[in-house]
Coordinates of C-alpha atoms in Angstrom, one line a residue:
Chain A
M1 CA 0.0 0.0 0.0
S2 CA 3.0 2.3 0.4
G3 CA 4.4 4.1 -2.6
D4 CA 0.9 5.2 -3.8
T5 CA 0.4 8.7 -5.0
P6 CA -2.5 10.7 -3.6
P7 CA -5.8 10.3 -5.4
E8 CA -5.8 13.7 -7.0
G9 CA -2.0 13.9 -7.5
P10 CA 0.3 15.6 -5.1
R11 CA -1.3 18.9 -4.0
Q12 CA 0.8 22.0 -4.0
L13 CA 2.2 22.7 -0.5
R14 CA 0.6 25.8 0.8
K15 CA 2.9 28.3 2.4
G16 CA 1.6 31.1 4.5
R17 CA -1.6 31.8 6.3
A18 CA -4.7 30.3 4.8
K19 CA -6.4 33.1 2.9
A20 CA -10.1 33.8 2.9
S21 CA -11.7 32.8 -0.3
D22 CA -15.3 33.4 -1.4
P23 CA -17.3 30.5 0.1
A24 CA -19.9 31.0 -2.7
A25 CA -17.2 29.8 -5.0
L26 CA -17.6 26.3 -3.6
A27 CA -19.6 24.2 -6.0
E28 CA -22.0 21.5 -4.9
F29 CA -19.9 18.5 -4.0
A30 CA -16.7 20.5 -4.7
L31 CA -15.0 17.5 -3.0
R32 CA -16.6 14.1 -2.8
P33 CA -15.6 10.5 -2.5
D34 CA -13.9 8.7 -5.4
P35 CA -15.1 5.1 -5.2
A36 CA -13.4 4.4 -8.5
D37 CA -10.0 5.1 -7.0
P38 CA -8.4 1.7 -7.0
R39 CA -6.3 2.5 -3.9
L40 CA -9.2 3.0 -1.7
T41 CA -10.8 -0.4 -2.0
E42 CA -9.6 -3.9 -2.5
R43 CA -11.4 -6.9 -3.9
V44 CA -11.3 -9.9 -1.6
A45 CA -12.3 -13.5 -2.3
G46 CA -14.6 -15.3 0.2
V47 CA -17.6 -17.6 0.5
D48 CA -21.2 -16.8 1.1
Q49 CA -23.9 -18.5 3.3
D50 CA -24.3 -21.3 0.8
G51 CA -20.6 -21.9 0.4
R52 CA -20.4 -20.3 -3.0
A53 CA -17.3 -18.4 -3.9
V54 CA -17.8 -14.6 -3.8
E55 CA -15.7 -11.6 -4.4
T56 CA -16.5 -8.4 -2.6
A57 CA -15.0 -4.9 -2.2
V58 CA -13.6 -3.8 1.1
V59 CA -12.2 -0.4 2.1
V60 CA -8.5 -0.1 2.9
E61 CA -7.2 1.1 6.2
R62 CA -3.6 2.2 6.4
P63 CA -1.4 3.9 9.0
L64 CA -0.3 7.5 8.7
T65 CA 2.1 8.9 11.3
L66 CA 1.8 12.6 11.9
F67 CA 4.7 14.8 13.0
L68 CA 4.4 18.5 14.0
N69 CA 7.8 20.3 13.7
G70 CA 9.8 17.2 14.5
Q71 CA 7.6 15.9 17.3
E72 CA 5.7 12.6 16.6
I73 CA 2.1 13.3 17.5
V74 CA 0.0 10.2 16.6
T75 CA -0.4 7.4 14.2
M76 CA -3.8 7.3 12.5
M77 CA -5.6 4.6 10.6
T78 CA -7.1 6.1 7.5
I79 CA -8.1 5.4 4.0
G80 CA -5.3 7.8 3.1
D81 CA -7.0 9.9 0.4
Y82 CA -6.2 13.4 1.9
P83 CA -3.3 13.1 4.3
D84 CA -2.6 16.9 4.2
Y85 CA -6.2 17.9 5.1
L86 CA -6.3 15.1 7.7
A87 CA -3.0 16.3 9.3
V88 CA -4.0 20.0 9.5
G89 CA -7.5 19.3 10.6
Y90 CA -6.4 16.9 13.3
L91 CA -3.9 19.4 14.7
L92 CA -6.5 22.2 14.5
N93 CA -9.2 20.1 16.3
Q94 CA -6.7 19.2 19.0
N95 CA -5.7 22.8 19.4
M96 CA -2.1 22.1 18.5
L97 CA -2.4 24.3 15.5
H98 CA -4.1 27.7 15.8
P99 CA -6.1 29.3 13.0
E100 CA -3.6 32.2 12.9
D101 CA -0.5 29.9 12.7
V102 CA 1.6 30.2 9.6
I103 CA 2.0 26.8 8.0
E104 CA 5.4 26.6 6.3
S105 CA 5.0 23.2 4.7
I106 CA 3.0 20.0 4.7
D107 CA 5.1 17.1 3.5
V108 CA 3.5 13.7 2.7
D109 CA 5.8 10.7 2.3
E110 CA 3.6 8.0 0.9
E111 CA 6.3 5.3 1.2
L112 CA 7.1 6.0 4.8
E113 CA 3.4 6.6 5.6
V114 CA 4.3 9.9 7.2
V115 CA 3.0 13.4 7.1
V116 CA 5.0 16.3 8.5
V117 CA 3.5 19.7 9.2
R118 CA 5.9 22.6 9.9
T119 CA 4.8 25.9 11.4
E120 CA 6.6 29.2 11.8
R121 CA 5.7 29.1 15.5
Q122 CA 7.8 26.6 17.6
T123 CA 5.6 24.0 19.1
N124 CA 6.1 21.4 21.9
Y125 CA 3.1 19.4 23.0
E126 CA 4.9 16.8 25.1
E127 CA 2.7 17.6 28.2
K128 CA -0.4 17.6 26.2
L129 CA 0.4 14.3 24.6
K130 CA 0.5 12.7 28.1
K131 CA -3.1 13.5 28.8
K132 CA -5.4 11.0 27.2
V133 CA -9.2 10.7 27.1
R134 CA -10.8 7.7 25.4
T135 CA -14.0 8.9 23.7
S136 CA -17.1 7.1 22.8
G137 CA -16.2 6.0 19.3
C138 CA -16.6 2.5 18.3
A139 CA -12.9 1.8 18.5
Q140 CA -10.3 2.8 21.0
G141 CA -11.1 6.4 21.5
T142 CA -8.7 9.0 22.7
V143 CA -8.4 12.7 22.6
F144 CA -5.6 14.6 24.2
G145 CA -6.4 16.8 27.1
D146 CA -7.6 20.3 26.7
L147 CA -10.1 19.6 24.0
M148 CA -12.5 21.6 26.1
E149 CA -10.2 24.6 26.4
K150 CA -11.5 26.2 23.2
F151 CA -15.0 24.8 23.4
E152 CA -16.1 27.2 26.2
T153 CA -14.9 30.3 24.3
V154 CA -16.8 29.6 21.1
K155 CA -19.9 31.8 20.3
L156 CA -22.0 30.2 17.6
P157 CA -24.0 32.6 15.4
A158 CA -27.6 32.9 16.5
E159 CA -28.9 34.0 13.1
A160 CA -28.1 30.7 11.3
V161 CA -31.2 28.8 10.3
L162 CA -32.0 25.2 9.3
K163 CA -35.0 24.8 7.0
T164 CA -36.6 21.4 7.5
S165 CA -37.0 21.1 3.7
W166 CA -33.2 21.2 3.4
L167 CA -32.8 18.1 5.5
V168 CA -34.8 16.0 3.0
T169 CA -32.9 17.4 0.1
L170 CA -29.5 17.0 1.7
S171 CA -30.1 13.4 2.8
K172 CA -31.3 12.5 -0.7
K173 CA -28.3 14.2 -2.4
I174 CA -25.7 12.8 0.0
N175 CA -27.0 9.2 -0.1
S176 CA -27.4 8.9 -3.8
V177 CA -24.0 10.4 -4.9
P178 CA -21.4 7.7 -5.6
S179 CA -19.4 6.9 -2.5
L180 CA -17.2 4.3 -0.9
Y181 CA -20.1 3.5 1.3
L182 CA -22.2 2.5 -1.6
E183 CA -19.3 0.6 -3.1
A184 CA -17.9 -1.2 -0.1
G185 CA -19.7 -0.2 3.1
A186 CA -17.9 -0.1 6.5
I187 CA -17.1 3.6 6.2
H188 CA -18.2 6.9 7.7
G189 CA -19.2 10.0 5.9
C190 CA -19.2 13.7 7.0
V191 CA -20.5 16.5 4.8
L192 CA -20.1 20.2 5.1
C193 CA -23.3 21.8 3.7
E194 CA -24.7 25.2 3.1
G195 CA -28.5 25.5 2.8
D196 CA -29.6 22.4 0.8
R197 CA -26.2 22.1 -1.0
P198 CA -23.6 19.5 0.1
L199 CA -20.2 21.1 -0.4
L200 CA -17.5 18.8 0.9
Y201 CA -18.1 15.1 1.4
M202 CA -15.4 13.2 3.1
E203 CA -15.3 9.5 4.0
D204 CA -13.0 7.5 6.2
V205 CA -12.7 4.3 8.2
G206 CA -12.7 6.6 11.2
R207 CA -15.4 9.2 11.5
H208 CA -12.9 11.4 13.4
N209 CA -10.7 11.4 10.3
A210 CA -13.6 12.5 8.1
V211 CA -14.3 15.4 10.4
D212 CA -10.7 16.3 10.6
K213 CA -10.2 16.3 6.8
I214 CA -13.1 18.7 6.5
A215 CA -11.6 21.0 9.2
G216 CA -8.2 20.9 7.4
Y217 CA -9.8 21.8 4.0
M218 CA -11.7 24.6 5.6
L219 CA -8.6 26.1 7.1
L220 CA -6.4 25.7 4.1
H221 CA -9.1 27.2 1.7
G222 CA -10.4 29.8 4.1
I223 CA -14.0 28.5 4.2
G224 CA -16.1 30.2 6.9
P225 CA -18.2 28.1 9.3
E226 CA -20.9 30.6 10.2
D227 CA -23.6 29.7 7.6
K228 CA -22.7 26.0 7.4
I229 CA -24.4 22.7 8.4
F230 CA -22.4 19.7 9.4
Y231 CA -23.9 16.4 8.4
T232 CA -22.6 13.1 9.7
T233 CA -23.5 9.4 9.4
G234 CA -22.2 8.8 12.9
R235 CA -23.6 9.2 16.3
L236 CA -24.0 12.5 18.1
T237 CA -21.6 11.9 21.0
S238 CA -19.8 14.4 23.2
E239 CA -16.7 14.3 20.9
M240 CA -18.7 15.1 17.8
V241 CA -20.4 18.0 19.5
I242 CA -17.2 19.4 20.8
K243 CA -15.5 19.2 17.4
T244 CA -18.4 20.9 15.6
V245 CA -18.5 23.7 18.1
Q246 CA -14.8 24.2 18.0
M247 CA -15.0 24.4 14.2
G248 CA -17.6 27.2 14.7
I249 CA -20.4 25.4 12.9
P250 CA -23.8 26.2 14.4
I251 CA -25.8 23.2 13.2
L252 CA -25.0 19.4 13.5
V253 CA -27.2 16.8 11.8
S254 CA -27.0 13.0 11.9
R255 CA -28.9 10.0 10.6
S256 CA -27.9 8.4 13.9
G257 CA -28.8 8.8 17.6
F258 CA -27.6 10.8 20.6
T259 CA -25.7 10.3 23.8
A260 CA -26.9 12.3 26.9
W261 CA -23.6 14.2 27.2
G262 CA -23.6 15.1 23.6
V263 CA -27.1 16.7 24.1
E264 CA -25.9 18.4 27.3
L265 CA -22.8 20.0 25.6
A266 CA -24.9 21.1 22.6
K267 CA -27.3 22.9 24.9
Q268 CA -24.3 24.6 26.7
A269 CA -22.8 25.7 23.5
G270 CA -26.1 26.8 21.8
L271 CA -25.5 24.2 19.0
T272 CA -28.5 23.0 17.0
L273 CA -28.5 19.2 17.3
V274 CA -30.6 17.2 15.0
G275 CA -30.5 13.4 15.1
R276 CA -32.3 10.3 13.6
A277 CA -32.7 12.4 10.4
K278 CA -34.0 10.1 7.7
G279 CA -36.1 11.5 4.9
K280 CA -38.5 14.0 6.5
R281 CA -38.2 12.5 10.0
F282 CA -35.9 13.8 12.7
V283 CA -35.6 14.7 16.3
A284 CA -33.9 18.0 17.5
L285 CA -32.7 17.8 21.1
A286 CA -30.9 21.2 21.3
G287 CA -31.0 24.6 19.6
A288 CA -34.5 24.0 18.0
E289 CA -34.8 27.8 17.8
R290 CA -32.8 27.7 14.5
L291 CA -35.3 25.4 12.9
V292 CA -37.6 26.8 10.2
F293 CA -40.5 24.4 9.5
D294 CA -41.0 25.1 5.8
H295 CA -42.0 21.7 4.6
D296 CA -45.6 20.6 4.1
P297 CA -45.9 17.7 6.7
E298 CA -48.7 16.1 4.6
A299 CA -47.0 16.4 1.2
L300 CA -43.6 15.0 1.9
E301 CA -43.0 11.2 1.7
D302 CA -40.8 9.2 3.9
E303 CA -37.3 8.6 2.7
D304 CA -37.2 6.9 -0.7
P305 CA -35.6 3.5 -0.2
R306 CA -33.2 4.3 -3.0
H307 CA -31.8 7.1 -1.0
Q308 CA -31.4 5.4 2.3
R309 CA -28.0 4.1 3.3
K310 CA -28.1 0.6 1.9
S311 CA -30.4 -1.4 4.1
G312 CA -28.3 -4.6 3.6
R313 CA -25.4 -2.7 5.0
A314 CA -27.1 -0.4 7.4
D315 CA -24.8 -1.3 10.3
D316 CA -21.8 -1.3 8.1
A317 CA -20.3 1.9 9.3
A318 CA -21.1 1.0 12.9
Chain B
M1 CA -24.0 11.2 37.4
S2 CA -21.4 10.8 40.1
G3 CA -22.4 9.2 43.3
D4 CA -24.3 6.4 41.6
T5 CA -23.9 2.9 42.7
P6 CA -23.1 0.2 40.2
P7 CA -26.1 -1.4 38.4
E8 CA -25.9 -4.7 40.2
G9 CA -24.6 -3.3 43.5
P10 CA -20.9 -3.2 44.4
R11 CA -19.3 -6.4 43.3
Q12 CA -17.0 -8.2 45.7
L13 CA -13.4 -7.4 45.0
R14 CA -11.6 -10.4 43.7
K15 CA -8.3 -11.2 45.3
G16 CA -5.9 -13.6 43.8
R17 CA -5.6 -15.2 40.4
A18 CA -8.7 -15.7 38.4
K19 CA -9.6 -19.4 38.8
A20 CA -10.9 -21.6 36.1
S21 CA -14.6 -22.3 36.4
D22 CA -16.7 -24.6 34.4
P23 CA -17.7 -22.7 31.2
A24 CA -20.7 -25.0 30.9
A25 CA -22.0 -23.3 34.0
L26 CA -22.6 -20.1 32.1
A27 CA -26.3 -19.8 31.4
E28 CA -27.7 -18.3 28.2
F29 CA -27.5 -14.5 28.6
A30 CA -25.7 -15.0 32.0
L31 CA -25.0 -11.3 31.6
R32 CA -27.1 -9.0 29.4
P33 CA -28.0 -5.4 29.1
D34 CA -30.4 -3.9 31.6
P35 CA -32.4 -1.2 29.7
A36 CA -34.5 -0.7 32.8
D37 CA -31.5 0.6 34.8
P38 CA -32.4 4.3 35.2
R39 CA -28.7 5.3 35.3
L40 CA -28.0 4.1 31.8
T41 CA -30.4 6.2 29.9
E42 CA -31.9 9.7 30.3
R43 CA -35.1 11.0 28.9
V44 CA -34.6 14.2 27.0
A45 CA -37.2 16.7 25.6
G46 CA -37.0 17.9 22.0
V47 CA -39.0 18.6 18.9
D48 CA -39.8 16.4 15.9
Q49 CA -40.0 17.2 12.2
D50 CA -43.4 18.8 12.6
G51 CA -42.4 21.0 15.6
R52 CA -44.2 18.7 18.0
A53 CA -42.7 18.3 21.5
V54 CA -41.3 14.8 21.9
E55 CA -39.4 13.1 24.7
T56 CA -36.9 10.4 23.9
A57 CA -34.4 8.1 25.6
V58 CA -30.7 8.7 25.1
V59 CA -27.8 6.7 26.5
V60 CA -25.5 8.2 29.1
E61 CA -21.8 8.6 28.5
R62 CA -19.6 9.3 31.4
P63 CA -15.9 9.5 32.1
L64 CA -14.0 6.8 34.0
T65 CA -10.3 7.3 34.8
L66 CA -8.3 4.1 35.1
F67 CA -5.3 3.8 37.3
L68 CA -2.9 0.8 37.4
N69 CA -0.9 0.7 40.7
G70 CA -0.8 4.4 41.1
Q71 CA -0.2 5.2 37.4
E72 CA -2.9 7.0 35.5
I73 CA -3.5 5.1 32.3
V74 CA -6.5 6.5 30.5
T75 CA -9.8 8.2 30.8
M76 CA -12.6 6.3 29.1
M77 CA -16.1 7.4 28.1
T78 CA -18.5 4.6 29.0
I79 CA -22.0 4.0 30.1
G80 CA -20.5 2.9 33.4
D81 CA -22.3 -0.4 34.1
Y82 CA -19.3 -2.6 34.7
P83 CA -16.2 -0.4 35.6
D84 CA -14.3 -3.4 37.1
Y85 CA -14.7 -5.6 34.0
L86 CA -13.9 -2.7 31.8
A87 CA -10.8 -1.8 33.7
V88 CA -9.4 -5.4 33.8
G89 CA -10.3 -6.1 30.2
Y90 CA -8.8 -2.8 29.0
L91 CA -5.5 -3.6 30.7
L92 CA -5.5 -7.1 29.5
N93 CA -6.2 -6.2 25.9
Q94 CA -3.5 -3.6 26.1
N95 CA -1.0 -6.2 27.4
M96 CA -0.6 -4.1 30.6
L97 CA -2.0 -6.9 32.7
H98 CA -1.0 -10.5 32.0
P99 CA -3.3 -13.5 32.5
E100 CA -1.0 -14.8 35.2
D101 CA -0.9 -11.6 37.1
V102 CA -2.3 -11.6 40.6
I103 CA -4.9 -8.9 41.0
E104 CA -4.9 -7.7 44.6
S105 CA -7.8 -5.3 44.3
I106 CA -10.1 -3.4 42.0
D107 CA -11.5 -0.3 43.6
V108 CA -14.3 1.7 42.0
D109 CA -15.0 5.2 43.2
E110 CA -18.3 6.2 41.6
E111 CA -18.1 9.8 42.9
L112 CA -14.6 10.5 41.7
E113 CA -15.3 8.4 38.5
V114 CA -12.1 6.5 39.1
V115 CA -11.2 2.8 39.0
V116 CA -7.9 1.5 40.5
V117 CA -6.5 -1.9 39.7
R118 CA -3.7 -3.1 41.9
T119 CA -1.5 -6.1 41.1
E120 CA 1.1 -8.0 43.0
R121 CA 3.6 -7.4 40.1
Q122 CA 5.0 -3.8 40.0
T123 CA 4.1 -2.1 36.8
N124 CA 5.3 0.9 35.0
Y125 CA 4.0 1.7 31.5
E126 CA 5.3 5.2 31.0
E127 CA 7.1 4.3 27.8
K128 CA 4.2 2.3 26.5
L129 CA 1.8 5.2 27.2
K130 CA 3.9 7.4 24.9
K131 CA 3.3 5.3 21.8
K132 CA -0.1 6.1 20.4
V133 CA -1.9 4.6 17.4
R134 CA -5.2 6.0 16.3
T135 CA -7.5 3.2 15.2
S136 CA -10.4 3.1 12.7
G137 CA -13.1 3.6 15.2
C138 CA -15.7 6.3 14.6
A139 CA -14.2 8.6 17.2
Q140 CA -10.7 9.4 18.2
G141 CA -9.1 6.0 18.1
T142 CA -5.9 5.3 19.9
V143 CA -4.2 2.1 21.0
F144 CA -1.0 2.1 22.8
G145 CA 2.0 0.6 21.1
D146 CA 2.8 -3.1 21.2
L147 CA -0.8 -4.2 20.6
M148 CA 0.7 -6.5 18.1
E149 CA 3.3 -8.0 20.4
K150 CA 0.9 -10.7 21.6
F151 CA -1.0 -11.0 18.4
E152 CA 1.8 -12.8 16.6
T153 CA 2.3 -15.5 19.2
V154 CA -1.4 -16.6 19.4
K155 CA -2.3 -20.0 18.0
L156 CA -6.1 -20.3 17.5
P157 CA -7.6 -23.7 17.8
A158 CA -8.2 -25.3 14.4
E159 CA -10.9 -27.7 15.6
A160 CA -13.4 -25.0 16.5
V161 CA -16.4 -24.9 14.1
L162 CA -19.1 -22.5 13.2
K163 CA -22.4 -24.0 12.0
T164 CA -24.3 -21.8 9.7
S165 CA -27.5 -22.6 11.4
W166 CA -26.1 -21.1 14.6
L167 CA -25.7 -17.7 12.9
V168 CA -29.4 -17.4 12.3
T169 CA -30.3 -18.4 15.8
L170 CA -27.7 -16.2 17.5
S171 CA -28.8 -13.1 15.5
K172 CA -32.4 -13.7 16.4
K173 CA -31.7 -14.2 20.1
I174 CA -29.4 -11.3 20.4
N175 CA -31.5 -8.8 18.5
S176 CA -34.8 -9.7 20.3
V177 CA -33.5 -9.7 23.9
P178 CA -34.2 -6.3 25.6
S179 CA -31.3 -4.0 25.2
L180 CA -30.2 -0.4 25.5
Y181 CA -30.0 -0.5 21.7
L182 CA -33.7 -1.2 21.4
E183 CA -34.5 1.3 24.1
A184 CA -32.3 4.3 23.0
G185 CA -30.1 3.4 20.1
A186 CA -26.7 4.9 19.6
I187 CA -24.9 2.1 21.3
H188 CA -22.7 -0.9 20.4
G189 CA -23.1 -4.5 21.4
C190 CA -20.7 -7.4 21.7
V191 CA -21.7 -10.9 22.6
L192 CA -19.6 -13.9 23.7
C193 CA -21.3 -17.0 22.3
E194 CA -20.9 -20.8 22.4
G195 CA -22.7 -22.8 19.7
D196 CA -26.0 -21.1 19.2
R197 CA -26.1 -19.7 22.8
P198 CA -25.3 -16.1 23.6
L199 CA -23.6 -16.1 27.0
L200 CA -22.4 -12.6 27.7
Y201 CA -24.0 -9.6 26.1
M202 CA -22.3 -6.2 26.8
E203 CA -23.2 -2.8 25.4
D204 CA -21.4 0.5 25.6
V205 CA -21.2 3.8 23.8
G206 CA -17.7 2.7 22.7
R207 CA -17.5 -0.7 21.0
H208 CA -14.0 -1.0 22.4
N209 CA -15.5 -0.8 25.9
A210 CA -18.0 -3.6 25.2
V211 CA -15.1 -5.8 24.0
D212 CA -13.0 -5.0 27.0
K213 CA -15.8 -5.7 29.5
I214 CA -16.2 -9.1 28.0
A215 CA -12.4 -9.7 28.2
G216 CA -12.5 -8.6 31.9
Y217 CA -15.3 -10.9 32.7
M218 CA -13.6 -13.8 31.0
L219 CA -10.4 -13.3 33.0
L220 CA -12.1 -12.8 36.3
H221 CA -14.4 -15.7 35.9
G222 CA -11.9 -18.1 34.2
I223 CA -14.0 -18.5 31.0
G224 CA -11.9 -20.2 28.2
P225 CA -12.0 -18.8 24.7
E226 CA -11.3 -21.9 22.6
D227 CA -14.8 -22.9 21.8
K228 CA -16.3 -19.4 21.7
I229 CA -17.7 -17.2 19.0
F230 CA -17.4 -13.4 19.3
Y231 CA -20.4 -11.5 17.9
T232 CA -20.2 -7.7 17.4
T233 CA -22.6 -5.1 15.9
G234 CA -19.5 -3.1 14.8
R235 CA -17.2 -3.2 11.8
L236 CA -14.5 -5.8 11.3
T237 CA -11.5 -3.5 11.5
S238 CA -7.9 -4.3 12.2
E239 CA -8.4 -3.4 15.9
M240 CA -11.4 -5.7 16.3
V241 CA -9.5 -8.6 14.7
I242 CA -6.4 -8.0 16.8
K243 CA -8.4 -8.0 20.0
T244 CA -10.4 -11.1 19.2
V245 CA -7.1 -13.0 18.3
Q246 CA -5.4 -11.7 21.5
M247 CA -8.4 -13.0 23.5
G248 CA -7.8 -16.4 21.9
I249 CA -11.3 -16.6 20.3
P250 CA -11.2 -18.4 17.0
I251 CA -14.4 -17.0 15.3
L252 CA -15.5 -13.4 14.9
V253 CA -18.9 -12.5 13.5
S254 CA -20.4 -9.1 12.6
R255 CA -23.6 -7.7 11.1
S256 CA -21.3 -5.0 9.6
G257 CA -18.6 -4.9 7.0
F258 CA -14.9 -5.4 6.7
T259 CA -11.8 -3.3 6.2
A260 CA -9.0 -4.7 4.0
W261 CA -6.5 -4.8 6.9
G262 CA -8.9 -6.5 9.2
V263 CA -9.2 -9.3 6.5
E264 CA -5.5 -9.5 6.1
L265 CA -4.8 -9.8 9.8
A266 CA -7.5 -12.5 10.2
K267 CA -5.9 -14.5 7.4
Q268 CA -2.5 -14.2 9.1
A269 CA -3.9 -15.3 12.5
G270 CA -6.1 -18.1 11.1
L271 CA -9.2 -16.3 12.5
T272 CA -12.6 -17.1 11.0
L273 CA -14.0 -13.8 9.9
V274 CA -17.7 -13.6 9.0
G275 CA -19.3 -10.2 8.1
R276 CA -22.6 -8.8 6.9
A277 CA -24.3 -11.5 8.8
K278 CA -28.0 -10.8 8.8
G279 CA -30.5 -13.6 9.1
K280 CA -29.2 -16.4 6.9
R281 CA -27.0 -14.2 4.8
F282 CA -23.3 -13.6 5.4
V283 CA -19.9 -13.4 3.8
A284 CA -16.8 -15.1 5.2
L285 CA -13.5 -13.5 4.1
A286 CA -11.1 -15.6 6.2
G287 CA -10.9 -18.9 8.0
A288 CA -13.9 -20.4 6.0
E289 CA -12.5 -23.9 6.8
R290 CA -14.2 -23.7 10.2
L291 CA -17.7 -23.3 8.6
V292 CA -20.1 -26.2 8.6
F293 CA -23.0 -25.6 6.2
D294 CA -25.8 -27.3 8.1
H295 CA -28.7 -25.1 7.2
D296 CA -31.0 -25.9 4.3
P297 CA -30.5 -23.0 1.9
E298 CA -34.0 -23.3 0.5
A299 CA -35.9 -23.7 3.8
L300 CA -34.5 -20.7 5.8
E301 CA -36.1 -17.3 5.5
D302 CA -34.3 -14.1 5.4
E303 CA -34.0 -12.2 8.7
D304 CA -37.4 -11.6 10.3
P305 CA -37.8 -7.8 10.3
R306 CA -38.7 -8.1 14.0
H307 CA -35.2 -9.5 14.7
Q308 CA -33.3 -6.9 12.7
R309 CA -31.6 -4.1 14.5
K310 CA -34.3 -1.5 14.4
S311 CA -34.5 -0.2 10.8
G312 CA -35.4 3.3 11.9
R313 CA -32.2 3.4 13.8
A314 CA -30.0 1.2 11.7
D315 CA -27.2 3.7 11.6
D316 CA -27.6 4.6 15.3
A317 CA -24.6 2.8 16.6
A318 CA -22.5 4.1 13.7

């Protein structure tokens, strides 16, 4: 698996502060999964329930070790499509990189499975790396201490709205666009949206990676969070709420359910938290004041089966 | 949330080596979720798609900090039902506790949200704690280095078998017994099985916790792994395969999908890996030689909808 080149060819290293660009310039699905990329799935031979030989696609999972200015931070298991966005987003969401930091270089060595981020500011997170919190993910969850340090200072924009008609449209668009999920299952998706338009759709074996890749893209391309909606296929846990709030995004939507602490933190931060969102159905457990009920409750159908996450693989990303 | 007493009352601290008991003594569902436990779910008020007030159950998620002989190891987010099994299983699966270790005490302080495991052997895992690998879970995934150190030495029993008729029965039993999943969603389940009998059913907000709680129970009650089947609602990632192999269990079954590295490691270790198991359907991508096709392919129906994981919440544990 080493020695591969990134899916869209080596991206130019960005030197200097991320500059603000016009968010309106982002096309629908400006970034989306590439299920045709041969390096993201493998075909594996097996047998089915009747002993017949079958061949099936499975997603890859490969290590990527992240260094910040000479300090080894963490080794991540990822599909490996956007190591630069993943690295920057991870550091940002861990408060090891600040939005105002000047990034001097991001070097990806595909063979060594290493990504190195260099900043103008000297960094040393030895103390921080000692503090570990295991989160509620479905694998070994750990965040380094101080994830809350930024959380409490964030002020989410009150004027942002979520029209209920958008939820139906977003769900339909996201779940019908080609994806690794539809190709191979066993993967999480996160989507940055604006109104009823999905802008950035990232997938990864770890949901945390999908979130971080979006955060990295937003920083490096100067995308503002104020008018955005964050859509995830995963659960609304404390970690997911903390990350969304830290990213400054006022609305978090999921097809999945809630944990009690996720709800509590969303209320504290004034985040709009919508879960169990399938077709026209949903439950909002925090920040309902941003909801605009603009759909006709009688007219709209339930989710079209063709736009559900594949029922035969409904638990696949679990 | 602090100050609670454990769901089944404080368990007696076990002193001394775990002694082998008769595995046959384990009744079906000897341990299973208690959705009626008021401390495991909370009822939260919200609004639905039509703006109507609704109240819904959500699972709790609370921190638990683990110490081993005075050294702080990790803080876990858990539902908190079995802190002692979780602590022991975590340490065991991280190779910080050896099966032959004498456990002097396990102290749970519900108010401080702390569990302390003390062993006869002096331990110091400072170096190990520095090495972090983020796994493919759906939250921040991290395992400490050397998770592979034991993996390569494990020899799984070749004589273990998996009858295809058991898969149908197990799935039916597991998905119809009362659970936090059916009550509130957004939770993972792991089940230790023998033949077509589910023995230990653990749930947790983190799948890794559910696995660790089973490992802890097995050690403390001397349950052997050789003739067991491990059933999980989560994906078959590298981490899941490594843990199952380390636990010495020869067969791993999931309703969910695979990652390529999970399949590769299962092949290396000689683990039987069955995924996308719903009703009579499944795909085996490793160790198919342990399969015994004893069901009548014509006679058996697909999974009864009543025994599926709730379709409305199919992604809930994602």
